Amino acid sequence: MQGRLIYLIGPSGAGKDSLLEAAREALAARQVRIARRVITRSAEAVGEAAHAVTLAEFERLEAEQAFALAWRANGLAYGIPARIDAWLANGEHVLVNGSRGHLPEARRRYPDLLAILLGVEDEVLRQRLLARGRETPAEIEARLARNALFAQAADDCITLDNSTALADSVVRLLALIDDRLGGR
C-alpha cells in the first residue's frame, strides 16, 4: 500500500517547525515520517533542524537528482531528499515542510498529497516575527500582506490554525491525520 505525502505549508513564523517537533513522537507512532529538508542556510541559523549546505553543494545534489522536490524562495534553495519516494512506496506516510509557491509542482508530482496550510492570526504572526528579530518591521508587514494574498488563494488546502497553544495545534494535526489517513 502506497503511503501519502503530507505537505505542510504556511508563512514564516506560523510555527511549522515547532509543530513538527512537538508532534514528532506521535507522528512516528502513526508511521508518519518527517522528512528533513536540505537548505542553503548556515548550520548555525536558528530554526528547523535542516541539513545545511552551500549553494554549490545544493546545485550538485540537484543535478544528481538527489531531491524529490526542490525550490528557491527568500534567497535560499530548499530540497526534499529523494528517499521519501522509497518511504512512500514502502507504505509510510511522509510529512514535509513545503513551500506555498511550490505547491502546484508538488501536486503534479504527488497528485494525492494532503496539503495542510498552517494558519495564524495576523497579530499573533506579527508578534512572532518581531520576537524572532530576523526582519525589519517593514519586511514583516510585507510578509503579512503576502500571507493574506496566499490565504485567499489556498482554498484547496486544509487550514489548521496555530494561533493558540502549541499543544492544541498538535492535537488538531493528529486528529486531521487520523481522519484523512486512517490513523494507523
PDB file of C-alpha atoms in Angstrom:
ATOM      1  CA  MET A   1       0.000   0.000   0.000  1.00  0.00           C
ATOM      2  CA  GLN A   2       1.408   3.375  -1.078  1.00  0.00           C
ATOM      3  CA  GLY A   3       1.966   5.994   1.615  1.00  0.00           C
ATOM      4  CA  ARG A   4       0.761   9.552   1.238  1.00  0.00           C
ATOM      5  CA  LEU A   5       2.701  12.798   1.182  1.00  0.00           C
ATOM      6  CA  ILE A   6       1.561  15.348   3.770  1.00  0.00           C
ATOM      7  CA  TYR A   7       2.620  18.794   2.549  1.00  0.00           C
ATOM      8  CA  LEU A   8       2.660  21.327   5.396  1.00  0.00           C
ATOM      9  CA  ILE A   9       2.822  24.951   4.310  1.00  0.00           C
ATOM     10  CA  GLY A  10       2.396  28.322   5.960  1.00  0.00           C
ATOM     11  CA  PRO A  11       4.036  31.662   6.412  1.00  0.00           C
ATOM     12  CA  SER A  12       7.368  32.096   8.101  1.00  0.00           C
ATOM     13  CA  GLY A  13       6.619  32.403  11.809  1.00  0.00           C
ATOM     14  CA  ALA A  14       3.435  30.309  11.713  1.00  0.00           C
ATOM     15  CA  GLY A  15       5.148  27.660  13.838  1.00  0.00           C
ATOM     16  CA  LYS A  16       5.660  24.812  11.349  1.00  0.00           C
ATOM     17  CA  ASP A  17       8.974  23.708  12.865  1.00  0.00           C
ATOM     18  CA  SER A  18       7.649  23.940  16.429  1.00  0.00           C
ATOM     19  CA  LEU A  19       4.558  21.941  15.482  1.00  0.00           C
ATOM     20  CA  LEU A  20       6.586  19.232  13.749  1.00  0.00           C
ATOM     21  CA  GLU A  21       8.982  18.908  16.670  1.00  0.00           C
ATOM     22  CA  ALA A  22       6.154  18.775  19.229  1.00  0.00           C
ATOM     23  CA  ALA A  23       4.258  16.143  17.193  1.00  0.00           C
ATOM     24  CA  ARG A  24       7.300  14.075  16.148  1.00  0.00           C
ATOM     25  CA  GLU A  25       6.795  11.152  18.549  1.00  0.00           C
ATOM     26  CA  ALA A  26       3.035  10.888  17.961  1.00  0.00           C
ATOM     27  CA  LEU A  27       3.569  11.073  14.201  1.00  0.00           C
ATOM     28  CA  ALA A  28       6.159   8.277  14.345  1.00  0.00           C
ATOM     29  CA  ALA A  29       3.637   6.128  16.224  1.00  0.00           C
ATOM     30  CA  ARG A  30       1.300   6.640  13.239  1.00  0.00           C
ATOM     31  CA  GLN A  31       4.026   5.596  10.770  1.00  0.00           C
ATOM     32  CA  VAL A  32       4.393   9.185   9.574  1.00  0.00           C
ATOM     33  CA  ARG A  33       7.998  10.177   8.838  1.00  0.00           C
ATOM     34  CA  ILE A  34       9.102  13.795   8.902  1.00  0.00           C
ATOM     35  CA  ALA A  35      11.482  14.485   6.022  1.00  0.00           C
ATOM     36  CA  ARG A  36      14.466  16.671   6.884  1.00  0.00           C
ATOM     37  CA  ARG A  37      14.913  19.474   4.372  1.00  0.00           C
ATOM     38  CA  VAL A  38      18.192  20.472   2.767  1.00  0.00           C
ATOM     39  CA  ILE A  39      18.600  24.271   2.854  1.00  0.00           C
ATOM     40  CA  THR A  40      21.288  26.691   1.721  1.00  0.00           C
ATOM     41  CA  ARG A  41      21.366  28.341   5.129  1.00  0.00           C
ATOM     42  CA  SER A  42      24.202  28.170   7.621  1.00  0.00           C
ATOM     43  CA  ALA A  43      24.038  25.296  10.108  1.00  0.00           C
ATOM     44  CA  GLU A  44      24.192  27.872  12.907  1.00  0.00           C
ATOM     45  CA  ALA A  45      20.984  29.587  11.757  1.00  0.00           C
ATOM     46  CA  VAL A  46      18.172  29.369  14.270  1.00  0.00           C
ATOM     47  CA  GLY A  47      15.136  27.435  13.112  1.00  0.00           C
ATOM     48  CA  GLU A  48      14.357  23.971  11.883  1.00  0.00           C
ATOM     49  CA  ALA A  49      16.736  21.037  12.111  1.00  0.00           C
ATOM     50  CA  ALA A  50      17.518  21.132   8.407  1.00  0.00           C
ATOM     51  CA  HIS A  51      20.615  19.848   6.675  1.00  0.00           C
ATOM     52  CA  ALA A  52      22.565  22.993   5.754  1.00  0.00           C
ATOM     53  CA  VAL A  53      24.611  23.048   2.542  1.00  0.00           C
ATOM     54  CA  THR A  54      26.303  25.651   0.399  1.00  0.00           C
ATOM     55  CA  LEU A  55      24.621  26.747  -2.822  1.00  0.00           C
ATOM     56  CA  ALA A  56      27.284  24.860  -4.815  1.00  0.00           C
ATOM     57  CA  GLU A  57      26.564  21.669  -2.831  1.00  0.00           C
ATOM     58  CA  PHE A  58      22.831  22.147  -3.327  1.00  0.00           C
ATOM     59  CA  GLU A  59      23.232  22.598  -7.074  1.00  0.00           C
ATOM     60  CA  ARG A  60      25.411  19.477  -7.243  1.00  0.00           C
ATOM     61  CA  LEU A  61      22.797  17.451  -5.338  1.00  0.00           C
ATOM     62  CA  GLU A  62      20.056  18.839  -7.547  1.00  0.00           C
ATOM     63  CA  ALA A  63      21.993  17.883 -10.702  1.00  0.00           C
ATOM     64  CA  GLU A  64      22.440  14.377  -9.274  1.00  0.00           C
ATOM     65  CA  GLN A  65      18.638  14.188  -8.795  1.00  0.00           C
ATOM     66  CA  ALA A  66      19.041  13.816  -5.039  1.00  0.00           C
ATOM     67  CA  PHE A  67      15.798  15.703  -4.419  1.00  0.00           C
ATOM     68  CA  ALA A  68      12.195  14.611  -4.846  1.00  0.00           C
ATOM     69  CA  LEU A  69      11.208  18.287  -4.683  1.00  0.00           C
ATOM     70  CA  ALA A  70      13.361  21.425  -4.851  1.00  0.00           C
ATOM     71  CA  TRP A  71      12.600  25.150  -4.997  1.00  0.00           C
ATOM     72  CA  ARG A  72      14.015  28.591  -4.334  1.00  0.00           C
ATOM     73  CA  ALA A  73      12.406  31.129  -2.013  1.00  0.00           C
ATOM     74  CA  ASN A  74      13.502  34.117   0.053  1.00  0.00           C
ATOM     75  CA  GLY A  75      17.037  33.947  -1.323  1.00  0.00           C
ATOM     76  CA  LEU A  76      17.537  30.302  -0.275  1.00  0.00           C
ATOM     77  CA  ALA A  77      17.328  26.918  -2.009  1.00  0.00           C
ATOM     78  CA  TYR A  78      15.293  24.108  -0.425  1.00  0.00           C
ATOM     79  CA  GLY A  79      15.232  20.399  -1.218  1.00  0.00           C
ATOM     80  CA  ILE A  80      13.298  17.362  -0.025  1.00  0.00           C
ATOM     81  CA  PRO A  81      15.519  14.256  -0.293  1.00  0.00           C
ATOM     82  CA  ALA A  82      14.547  11.722  -2.960  1.00  0.00           C
ATOM     83  CA  ARG A  83      14.497   8.938  -0.349  1.00  0.00           C
ATOM     84  CA  ILE A  84      10.934   9.996   0.505  1.00  0.00           C
ATOM     85  CA  ASP A  85       9.836   8.139  -2.641  1.00  0.00           C
ATOM     86  CA  ALA A  86      11.123   4.862  -1.160  1.00  0.00           C
ATOM     87  CA  TRP A  87       9.366   5.594   2.126  1.00  0.00           C
ATOM     88  CA  LEU A  88       6.094   6.312   0.300  1.00  0.00           C
ATOM     89  CA  ALA A  89       6.475   3.170  -1.844  1.00  0.00           C
ATOM     90  CA  ASN A  90       7.041   1.244   1.379  1.00  0.00           C
ATOM     91  CA  GLY A  91       3.625   2.374   2.661  1.00  0.00           C
ATOM     92  CA  GLU A  92       4.852   5.056   5.041  1.00  0.00           C
ATOM     93  CA  HIS A  93       3.269   8.482   5.098  1.00  0.00           C
ATOM     94  CA  VAL A  94       5.777  11.325   4.811  1.00  0.00           C
ATOM     95  CA  LEU A  95       5.304  14.838   6.155  1.00  0.00           C
ATOM     96  CA  VAL A  96       7.335  17.616   4.579  1.00  0.00           C
ATOM     97  CA  ASN A  97       7.713  21.287   5.420  1.00  0.00           C
ATOM     98  CA  GLY A  98       6.897  22.562   1.943  1.00  0.00           C
ATOM     99  CA  SER A  99       6.592  25.823   0.094  1.00  0.00           C
ATOM    100  CA  ARG A 100       3.364  27.603  -0.696  1.00  0.00           C
ATOM    101  CA  GLY A 101       4.772  28.706  -4.048  1.00  0.00           C
ATOM    102  CA  HIS A 102       5.888  25.164  -4.918  1.00  0.00           C
ATOM    103  CA  LEU A 103       2.524  23.541  -4.074  1.00  0.00           C
ATOM    104  CA  PRO A 104       1.386  23.233  -7.738  1.00  0.00           C
ATOM    105  CA  GLU A 105       4.586  21.362  -8.652  1.00  0.00           C
ATOM    106  CA  ALA A 106       4.289  19.147  -5.562  1.00  0.00           C
ATOM    107  CA  ARG A 107       0.680  18.336  -6.537  1.00  0.00           C
ATOM    108  CA  ARG A 108       1.819  17.474 -10.061  1.00  0.00           C
ATOM    109  CA  ARG A 109       4.428  15.059  -8.720  1.00  0.00           C
ATOM    110  CA  TYR A 110       2.259  13.682  -5.880  1.00  0.00           C
ATOM    111  CA  PRO A 111      -1.384  14.060  -7.014  1.00  0.00           C
ATOM    112  CA  ASP A 112      -2.860  12.576  -3.835  1.00  0.00           C
ATOM    113  CA  LEU A 113      -0.848  14.724  -1.425  1.00  0.00           C
ATOM    114  CA  LEU A 114      -2.595  16.097   1.626  1.00  0.00           C
ATOM    115  CA  ALA A 115      -1.971  19.863   1.700  1.00  0.00           C
ATOM    116  CA  ILE A 116      -2.217  21.486   5.132  1.00  0.00           C
ATOM    117  CA  LEU A 117      -1.960  25.248   5.488  1.00  0.00           C
ATOM    118  CA  LEU A 118      -0.781  26.197   8.976  1.00  0.00           C
ATOM    119  CA  GLY A 119      -2.533  29.484   9.568  1.00  0.00           C
ATOM    120  CA  VAL A 120      -2.071  32.034  12.271  1.00  0.00           C
ATOM    121  CA  GLU A 121      -3.876  35.268  13.069  1.00  0.00           C
ATOM    122  CA  ASP A 122      -2.081  38.340  11.709  1.00  0.00           C
ATOM    123  CA  GLU A 123      -1.388  39.906  15.106  1.00  0.00           C
ATOM    124  CA  VAL A 124      -0.006  36.636  16.500  1.00  0.00           C
ATOM    125  CA  LEU A 125       2.171  36.232  13.396  1.00  0.00           C
ATOM    126  CA  ARG A 126       3.388  39.834  13.647  1.00  0.00           C
ATOM    127  CA  GLN A 127       4.422  39.304  17.280  1.00  0.00           C
ATOM    128  CA  ARG A 128       6.216  36.029  16.484  1.00  0.00           C
ATOM    129  CA  LEU A 129       8.137  37.624  13.621  1.00  0.00           C
ATOM    130  CA  LEU A 130       9.082  40.641  15.724  1.00  0.00           C
ATOM    131  CA  ALA A 131      10.275  38.355  18.546  1.00  0.00           C
ATOM    132  CA  ARG A 132      12.476  36.414  16.115  1.00  0.00           C
ATOM    133  CA  GLY A 133      14.293  39.598  15.179  1.00  0.00           C
ATOM    134  CA  ARG A 134      15.287  38.468  11.666  1.00  0.00           C
ATOM    135  CA  GLU A 135      13.361  41.118   9.737  1.00  0.00           C
ATOM    136  CA  THR A 136      12.608  44.827   9.886  1.00  0.00           C
ATOM    137  CA  PRO A 137       9.076  45.980  10.726  1.00  0.00           C
ATOM    138  CA  ALA A 138       8.599  46.925   7.033  1.00  0.00           C
ATOM    139  CA  GLU A 139       9.673  43.436   5.918  1.00  0.00           C
ATOM    140  CA  ILE A 140       7.271  41.913   8.444  1.00  0.00           C
ATOM    141  CA  GLU A 141       4.380  43.995   7.131  1.00  0.00           C
ATOM    142  CA  ALA A 142       5.250  42.905   3.577  1.00  0.00           C
ATOM    143  CA  ARG A 143       5.203  39.261   4.738  1.00  0.00           C
ATOM    144  CA  LEU A 144       1.792  39.783   6.343  1.00  0.00           C
ATOM    145  CA  ALA A 145       0.443  41.270   3.108  1.00  0.00           C
ATOM    146  CA  ARG A 146       1.773  38.311   1.055  1.00  0.00           C
ATOM    147  CA  ASN A 147       0.315  35.921   3.596  1.00  0.00           C
ATOM    148  CA  ALA A 148      -3.153  37.466   3.245  1.00  0.00           C
ATOM    149  CA  LEU A 149      -2.999  37.099  -0.551  1.00  0.00           C
ATOM    150  CA  PHE A 150      -1.913  33.483  -0.322  1.00  0.00           C
ATOM    151  CA  ALA A 151      -4.537  32.552   2.286  1.00  0.00           C
ATOM    152  CA  GLN A 152      -7.251  33.708  -0.140  1.00  0.00           C
ATOM    153  CA  ALA A 153      -5.840  31.505  -2.903  1.00  0.00           C
ATOM    154  CA  ALA A 154      -5.259  28.427  -0.731  1.00  0.00           C
ATOM    155  CA  ASP A 155      -8.811  27.110  -0.823  1.00  0.00           C
ATOM    156  CA  ASP A 156      -7.592  23.662  -1.906  1.00  0.00           C
ATOM    157  CA  CYS A 157      -5.709  23.199   1.384  1.00  0.00           C
ATOM    158  CA  ILE A 158      -6.960  22.122   4.767  1.00  0.00           C
ATOM    159  CA  THR A 159      -6.350  25.001   7.166  1.00  0.00           C
ATOM    160  CA  LEU A 160      -5.010  24.272  10.625  1.00  0.00           C
ATOM    161  CA  ASP A 161      -4.987  27.276  12.974  1.00  0.00           C
ATOM    162  CA  ASN A 162      -1.849  27.683  15.081  1.00  0.00           C
ATOM    163  CA  SER A 163      -2.758  30.939  16.812  1.00  0.00           C
ATOM    164  CA  THR A 164      -3.249  29.332  20.219  1.00  0.00           C
ATOM    165  CA  ALA A 165      -1.263  26.916  22.385  1.00  0.00           C
ATOM    166  CA  LEU A 166       1.098  24.589  20.531  1.00  0.00           C
ATOM    167  CA  ALA A 167      -0.314  21.551  22.364  1.00  0.00           C
ATOM    168  CA  ASP A 168      -3.761  22.343  20.934  1.00  0.00           C
ATOM    169  CA  SER A 169      -2.314  22.523  17.419  1.00  0.00           C
ATOM    170  CA  VAL A 170      -0.614  19.151  17.882  1.00  0.00           C
ATOM    171  CA  VAL A 171      -3.956  17.592  18.893  1.00  0.00           C
ATOM    172  CA  ARG A 172      -5.663  19.132  15.842  1.00  0.00           C
ATOM    173  CA  LEU A 173      -2.871  17.987  13.481  1.00  0.00           C
ATOM    174  CA  LEU A 174      -3.017  14.418  14.775  1.00  0.00           C
ATOM    175  CA  ALA A 175      -6.816  14.349  14.555  1.00  0.00           C
ATOM    176  CA  LEU A 176      -6.641  15.612  10.978  1.00  0.00           C
ATOM    177  CA  ILE A 177      -4.079  12.936  10.037  1.00  0.00           C
ATOM    178  CA  ASP A 178      -6.104  10.222  11.767  1.00  0.00           C
ATOM    179  CA  ASP A 179      -9.217  11.352   9.908  1.00  0.00           C
ATOM    180  CA  ARG A 180      -7.616  11.708   6.468  1.00  0.00           C
ATOM    181  CA  LEU A 181      -5.122   8.856   6.561  1.00  0.00           C
ATOM    182  CA  GLY A 182      -6.847   6.297   8.727  1.00  0.00           C
ATOM    183  CA  GLY A 183      -4.693   6.849  11.826  1.00  0.00           C
ATOM    184  CA  ARG A 184      -2.753   3.613  11.606  1.00  0.00           C
TER     185      ARG A 184
END
